[in-house]
């Protein structure tokens, strides 16, 4: 398998927003554990039932579930030349498990302070038909879409605080872990969506 890319950063940093463009640039399919888990929850599968309470509380889903999910996903033909991971790995054990099965060629870390994160997440809206991500202030949905956009269940101010705490405690140490391997590319995530996208593109 060729090298994969990891999109890394706190909740709401803009990983999902930038993933489409990076996928197009690199030809690597986006593999988002958050999207896979939400799909399992909405289909009511066993995995969905197990993951739901963790997600709604803003906690990380246990490593064993996530590693199983990713191992299955990587068996698909489209993963043969590497993928773009979005929201995975999120703990050192997940990164160690990943290193056993895939070679990671770069980790793009989108860096945004906590204060901006809360505003980004609480204002996020999703188009359930296309999966497009909007923001009531920074990327308002077009009029024909605005009637059908929805808010994610875990996008409340209270849950964001738990997600940020989980990020600082369990996920942030991975930046150092990847940095010592010479793989971490730090991106200032404070600019506009286009500015952040251009900054990532210039490093790829
Ligand atoms: P997941 O879906 O991965 O959520 P997350 O990491 O918290 O990330 P988000 O999807 O909230 O944010 P994002 O960085 O993609 O930001 P976005 O582009 O949407 O995970 C959800 C849950 O699933 C977790 O809490 C956990 O329970 C579980 N889970 C998932 N993976 C797991 C794993 N590996 N291990 C264990 N548990 C796991 O942007 C946010 C908003 O900001 C949007 O409205 C957007 O329009 C706006 N925006 C984006 N960029 C900018 C910009 N530059 N300027 C202004 N606004 C911007």
PDB file of C-alpha atoms in Angstrom, residues 25-177:
ATOM      1  CA  UNK A  25      -5.153  17.049  -5.231  1.00  0.00           C
ATOM      2  CA  UNK A  26      -3.715  13.719  -4.100  1.00  0.00           C
ATOM      3  CA  UNK A  27      -6.219  11.232  -5.566  1.00  0.00           C
ATOM      4  CA  UNK A  28      -6.546   9.610  -2.132  1.00  0.00           C
ATOM      5  CA  UNK A  29     -10.087   8.821  -0.899  1.00  0.00           C
ATOM      6  CA  UNK A  30     -11.248  10.474   2.341  1.00  0.00           C
ATOM      7  CA  UNK A  31     -11.720   8.050   5.227  1.00  0.00           C
ATOM      8  CA  UNK A  32     -13.560   9.826   8.054  1.00  0.00           C
ATOM      9  CA  UNK A  33     -14.171   7.786  11.213  1.00  0.00           C
ATOM     10  CA  UNK A  34     -16.729  10.391  12.343  1.00  0.00           C
ATOM     11  CA  UNK A  35     -18.763   9.960   9.112  1.00  0.00           C
ATOM     12  CA  UNK A  36     -18.493   6.158   9.323  1.00  0.00           C
ATOM     13  CA  UNK A  37     -19.703   6.175  12.935  1.00  0.00           C
ATOM     14  CA  UNK A  38     -22.586   8.572  12.183  1.00  0.00           C
ATOM     15  CA  UNK A  39     -23.683   6.335   9.327  1.00  0.00           C
ATOM     16  CA  UNK A  40     -23.608   3.295  11.634  1.00  0.00           C
ATOM     17  CA  UNK A  41     -25.695   5.202  14.209  1.00  0.00           C
ATOM     18  CA  UNK A  42     -28.279   6.269  11.624  1.00  0.00           C
ATOM     19  CA  UNK A  43     -28.520   2.712  10.226  1.00  0.00           C
ATOM     20  CA  UNK A  44     -28.946   1.346  13.753  1.00  0.00           C
ATOM     21  CA  UNK A  45     -26.196  -1.285  13.425  1.00  0.00           C
ATOM     22  CA  UNK A  46     -24.573  -2.969  16.450  1.00  0.00           C
ATOM     23  CA  UNK A  47     -21.552  -0.724  15.968  1.00  0.00           C
ATOM     24  CA  UNK A  48     -23.853   2.314  15.882  1.00  0.00           C
ATOM     25  CA  UNK A  49     -25.517   1.290  19.156  1.00  0.00           C
ATOM     26  CA  UNK A  50     -22.126   0.865  20.810  1.00  0.00           C
ATOM     27  CA  UNK A  51     -20.748   4.190  19.564  1.00  0.00           C
ATOM     28  CA  UNK A  52     -23.810   6.420  20.049  1.00  0.00           C
ATOM     29  CA  UNK A  53     -23.542   7.181  23.767  1.00  0.00           C
ATOM     30  CA  UNK A  54     -19.829   8.004  23.521  1.00  0.00           C
ATOM     31  CA  UNK A  55     -20.407  10.368  20.596  1.00  0.00           C
ATOM     32  CA  UNK A  56     -23.333  12.156  22.197  1.00  0.00           C
ATOM     33  CA  UNK A  57     -21.309  12.697  25.377  1.00  0.00           C
ATOM     34  CA  UNK A  58     -18.373  14.093  23.379  1.00  0.00           C
ATOM     35  CA  UNK A  59     -16.126  11.183  24.404  1.00  0.00           C
ATOM     36  CA  UNK A  60     -13.856   9.117  22.183  1.00  0.00           C
ATOM     37  CA  UNK A  61     -15.225   5.766  21.024  1.00  0.00           C
ATOM     38  CA  UNK A  62     -13.028   2.910  22.407  1.00  0.00           C
ATOM     39  CA  UNK A  63      -9.865   2.149  20.405  1.00  0.00           C
ATOM     40  CA  UNK A  64     -10.795  -1.482  19.733  1.00  0.00           C
ATOM     41  CA  UNK A  65     -13.984  -0.441  17.896  1.00  0.00           C
ATOM     42  CA  UNK A  66     -12.208   2.216  15.833  1.00  0.00           C
ATOM     43  CA  UNK A  67      -9.242   0.022  14.905  1.00  0.00           C
ATOM     44  CA  UNK A  68     -11.628  -2.762  13.780  1.00  0.00           C
ATOM     45  CA  UNK A  69     -13.587  -0.268  11.684  1.00  0.00           C
ATOM     46  CA  UNK A  70     -10.466   1.101   9.975  1.00  0.00           C
ATOM     47  CA  UNK A  71      -8.952  -2.351   9.336  1.00  0.00           C
ATOM     48  CA  UNK A  72     -12.157  -3.366   7.500  1.00  0.00           C
ATOM     49  CA  UNK A  73     -12.272  -0.108   5.510  1.00  0.00           C
ATOM     50  CA  UNK A  74      -8.674  -0.489   4.341  1.00  0.00           C
ATOM     51  CA  UNK A  75      -9.520  -3.817   2.676  1.00  0.00           C
ATOM     52  CA  UNK A  76     -11.464  -1.930  -0.021  1.00  0.00           C
ATOM     53  CA  UNK A  77      -9.740  -1.695  -3.420  1.00  0.00           C
ATOM     54  CA  UNK A  78      -9.796   2.117  -3.360  1.00  0.00           C
ATOM     55  CA  UNK A  79      -7.399   2.094  -0.367  1.00  0.00           C
ATOM     56  CA  UNK A  80      -4.613   0.317  -2.263  1.00  0.00           C
ATOM     57  CA  UNK A  81      -2.687   3.523  -3.010  1.00  0.00           C
ATOM     58  CA  UNK A  82      -3.166   5.144   0.371  1.00  0.00           C
ATOM     59  CA  UNK A  83      -6.034   7.161   1.815  1.00  0.00           C
ATOM     60  CA  UNK A  84      -6.686  10.506   3.468  1.00  0.00           C
ATOM     61  CA  UNK A  85      -7.582   9.865   7.118  1.00  0.00           C
ATOM     62  CA  UNK A  86      -9.895  12.498   8.628  1.00  0.00           C
ATOM     63  CA  UNK A  87     -10.315  12.256  12.406  1.00  0.00           C
ATOM     64  CA  UNK A  88      -8.149   9.155  12.775  1.00  0.00           C
ATOM     65  CA  UNK A  89      -5.890   8.324  14.568  1.00  0.00           C
ATOM     66  CA  UNK A  90      -7.026  10.070  17.751  1.00  0.00           C
ATOM     67  CA  UNK A  91      -4.964   8.224  20.408  1.00  0.00           C
ATOM     68  CA  UNK A  92      -1.441   6.807  20.594  1.00  0.00           C
ATOM     69  CA  UNK A  93      -2.754   3.182  20.508  1.00  0.00           C
ATOM     70  CA  UNK A  94      -4.710   4.025  17.309  1.00  0.00           C
ATOM     71  CA  UNK A  95      -1.560   5.519  15.738  1.00  0.00           C
ATOM     72  CA  UNK A  96       0.473   2.461  16.739  1.00  0.00           C
ATOM     73  CA  UNK A  97      -2.142   0.131  15.225  1.00  0.00           C
ATOM     74  CA  UNK A  98      -2.174   2.218  12.048  1.00  0.00           C
ATOM     75  CA  UNK A  99       1.625   2.093  11.747  1.00  0.00           C
ATOM     76  CA  UNK A 100       1.389  -1.709  11.616  1.00  0.00           C
ATOM     77  CA  UNK A 101      -0.835  -1.729   8.529  1.00  0.00           C
ATOM     78  CA  UNK A 102      -0.148   1.489   6.608  1.00  0.00           C
ATOM     79  CA  UNK A 103       2.739   3.800   5.854  1.00  0.00           C
ATOM     80  CA  UNK A 104       1.909   7.409   6.766  1.00  0.00           C
ATOM     81  CA  UNK A 105       3.680   9.931   4.538  1.00  0.00           C
ATOM     82  CA  UNK A 106       2.427  13.185   6.101  1.00  0.00           C
ATOM     83  CA  UNK A 107       0.307  14.458   8.996  1.00  0.00           C
ATOM     84  CA  UNK A 108      -1.362  17.794   8.304  1.00  0.00           C
ATOM     85  CA  UNK A 109      -2.153  19.486  11.599  1.00  0.00           C
ATOM     86  CA  UNK A 110      -4.731  22.304  11.309  1.00  0.00           C
ATOM     87  CA  UNK A 111      -4.168  24.523  14.342  1.00  0.00           C
ATOM     88  CA  UNK A 112      -7.017  26.658  15.725  1.00  0.00           C
ATOM     89  CA  UNK A 113      -7.415  28.060  19.279  1.00  0.00           C
ATOM     90  CA  UNK A 114     -10.230  26.737  21.507  1.00  0.00           C
ATOM     91  CA  UNK A 115     -12.190  30.036  21.462  1.00  0.00           C
ATOM     92  CA  UNK A 116     -12.662  29.903  17.685  1.00  0.00           C
ATOM     93  CA  UNK A 117     -13.533  26.198  17.839  1.00  0.00           C
ATOM     94  CA  UNK A 118     -16.680  26.773  19.884  1.00  0.00           C
ATOM     95  CA  UNK A 119     -17.980  29.407  17.427  1.00  0.00           C
ATOM     96  CA  UNK A 120     -17.171  27.189  14.437  1.00  0.00           C
ATOM     97  CA  UNK A 121     -18.886  24.119  15.849  1.00  0.00           C
ATOM     98  CA  UNK A 122     -22.017  25.732  17.254  1.00  0.00           C
ATOM     99  CA  UNK A 123     -22.593  27.501  13.894  1.00  0.00           C
ATOM    100  CA  UNK A 124     -21.976  24.424  11.749  1.00  0.00           C
ATOM    101  CA  UNK A 125     -24.807  23.078   9.575  1.00  0.00           C
ATOM    102  CA  UNK A 126     -24.768  20.036   7.280  1.00  0.00           C
ATOM    103  CA  UNK A 127     -26.706  19.355   4.088  1.00  0.00           C
ATOM    104  CA  UNK A 128     -28.105  15.830   4.656  1.00  0.00           C
ATOM    105  CA  UNK A 129     -28.485  15.274   0.895  1.00  0.00           C
ATOM    106  CA  UNK A 130     -24.956  16.110  -0.235  1.00  0.00           C
ATOM    107  CA  UNK A 131     -22.952  15.977   3.007  1.00  0.00           C
ATOM    108  CA  UNK A 132     -21.703  19.533   2.317  1.00  0.00           C
ATOM    109  CA  UNK A 133     -20.562  21.397   5.437  1.00  0.00           C
ATOM    110  CA  UNK A 134     -21.751  24.990   5.987  1.00  0.00           C
ATOM    111  CA  UNK A 135     -21.473  27.613   8.705  1.00  0.00           C
ATOM    112  CA  UNK A 136     -24.172  30.165   9.521  1.00  0.00           C
ATOM    113  CA  UNK A 137     -21.600  32.977   9.472  1.00  0.00           C
ATOM    114  CA  UNK A 138     -18.447  31.791   7.674  1.00  0.00           C
ATOM    115  CA  UNK A 139     -20.033  29.733   4.883  1.00  0.00           C
ATOM    116  CA  UNK A 140     -23.784  30.309   4.763  1.00  0.00           C
ATOM    117  CA  UNK A 141     -25.762  27.723   2.801  1.00  0.00           C
ATOM    118  CA  UNK A 142     -27.312  28.891  -0.490  1.00  0.00           C
ATOM    119  CA  UNK A 143     -31.037  29.773  -0.255  1.00  0.00           C
ATOM    120  CA  UNK A 144     -32.244  26.576  -1.944  1.00  0.00           C
ATOM    121  CA  UNK A 145     -30.273  24.482   0.575  1.00  0.00           C
ATOM    122  CA  UNK A 146     -30.892  26.543   3.725  1.00  0.00           C
ATOM    123  CA  UNK A 147     -34.306  24.950   4.425  1.00  0.00           C
ATOM    124  CA  UNK A 148     -32.907  21.448   4.680  1.00  0.00           C
ATOM    125  CA  UNK A 149     -29.613  21.936   6.555  1.00  0.00           C
ATOM    126  CA  UNK A 150     -29.346  20.210   9.939  1.00  0.00           C
ATOM    127  CA  UNK A 151     -27.199  20.564  13.045  1.00  0.00           C
ATOM    128  CA  UNK A 152     -25.191  17.595  14.325  1.00  0.00           C
ATOM    129  CA  UNK A 153     -26.432  16.251  17.673  1.00  0.00           C
ATOM    130  CA  UNK A 154     -22.974  16.661  19.230  1.00  0.00           C
ATOM    131  CA  UNK A 155     -22.615  20.287  18.076  1.00  0.00           C
ATOM    132  CA  UNK A 156     -23.897  21.914  21.275  1.00  0.00           C
ATOM    133  CA  UNK A 157     -21.698  24.227  23.347  1.00  0.00           C
ATOM    134  CA  UNK A 158     -21.719  21.761  26.265  1.00  0.00           C
ATOM    135  CA  UNK A 159     -20.640  18.776  24.145  1.00  0.00           C
ATOM    136  CA  UNK A 160     -17.976  20.851  22.390  1.00  0.00           C
ATOM    137  CA  UNK A 161     -16.332  21.441  25.764  1.00  0.00           C
ATOM    138  CA  UNK A 162     -16.166  17.670  26.399  1.00  0.00           C
ATOM    139  CA  UNK A 163     -14.840  17.055  22.878  1.00  0.00           C
ATOM    140  CA  UNK A 164     -12.146  19.692  23.396  1.00  0.00           C
ATOM    141  CA  UNK A 165     -11.186  18.150  26.738  1.00  0.00           C
ATOM    142  CA  UNK A 166     -10.923  14.705  25.090  1.00  0.00           C
ATOM    143  CA  UNK A 167      -8.823  16.260  22.331  1.00  0.00           C
ATOM    144  CA  UNK A 168      -6.337  17.922  24.705  1.00  0.00           C
ATOM    145  CA  UNK A 169      -6.035  14.861  26.913  1.00  0.00           C
ATOM    146  CA  UNK A 170      -5.973  11.983  24.429  1.00  0.00           C
ATOM    147  CA  UNK A 171      -5.359  13.335  20.913  1.00  0.00           C
ATOM    148  CA  UNK A 172      -3.052  16.372  21.179  1.00  0.00           C
ATOM    149  CA  UNK A 173      -0.076  14.226  22.392  1.00  0.00           C
ATOM    150  CA  UNK A 174      -0.101  12.615  18.940  1.00  0.00           C
ATOM    151  CA  UNK A 175       1.263  15.847  17.414  1.00  0.00           C
ATOM    152  CA  UNK A 176       4.508  15.348  19.311  1.00  0.00           C
ATOM    153  CA  UNK A 177       4.484  11.617  18.469  1.00  0.00           C
TER     154      UNK A 177
END
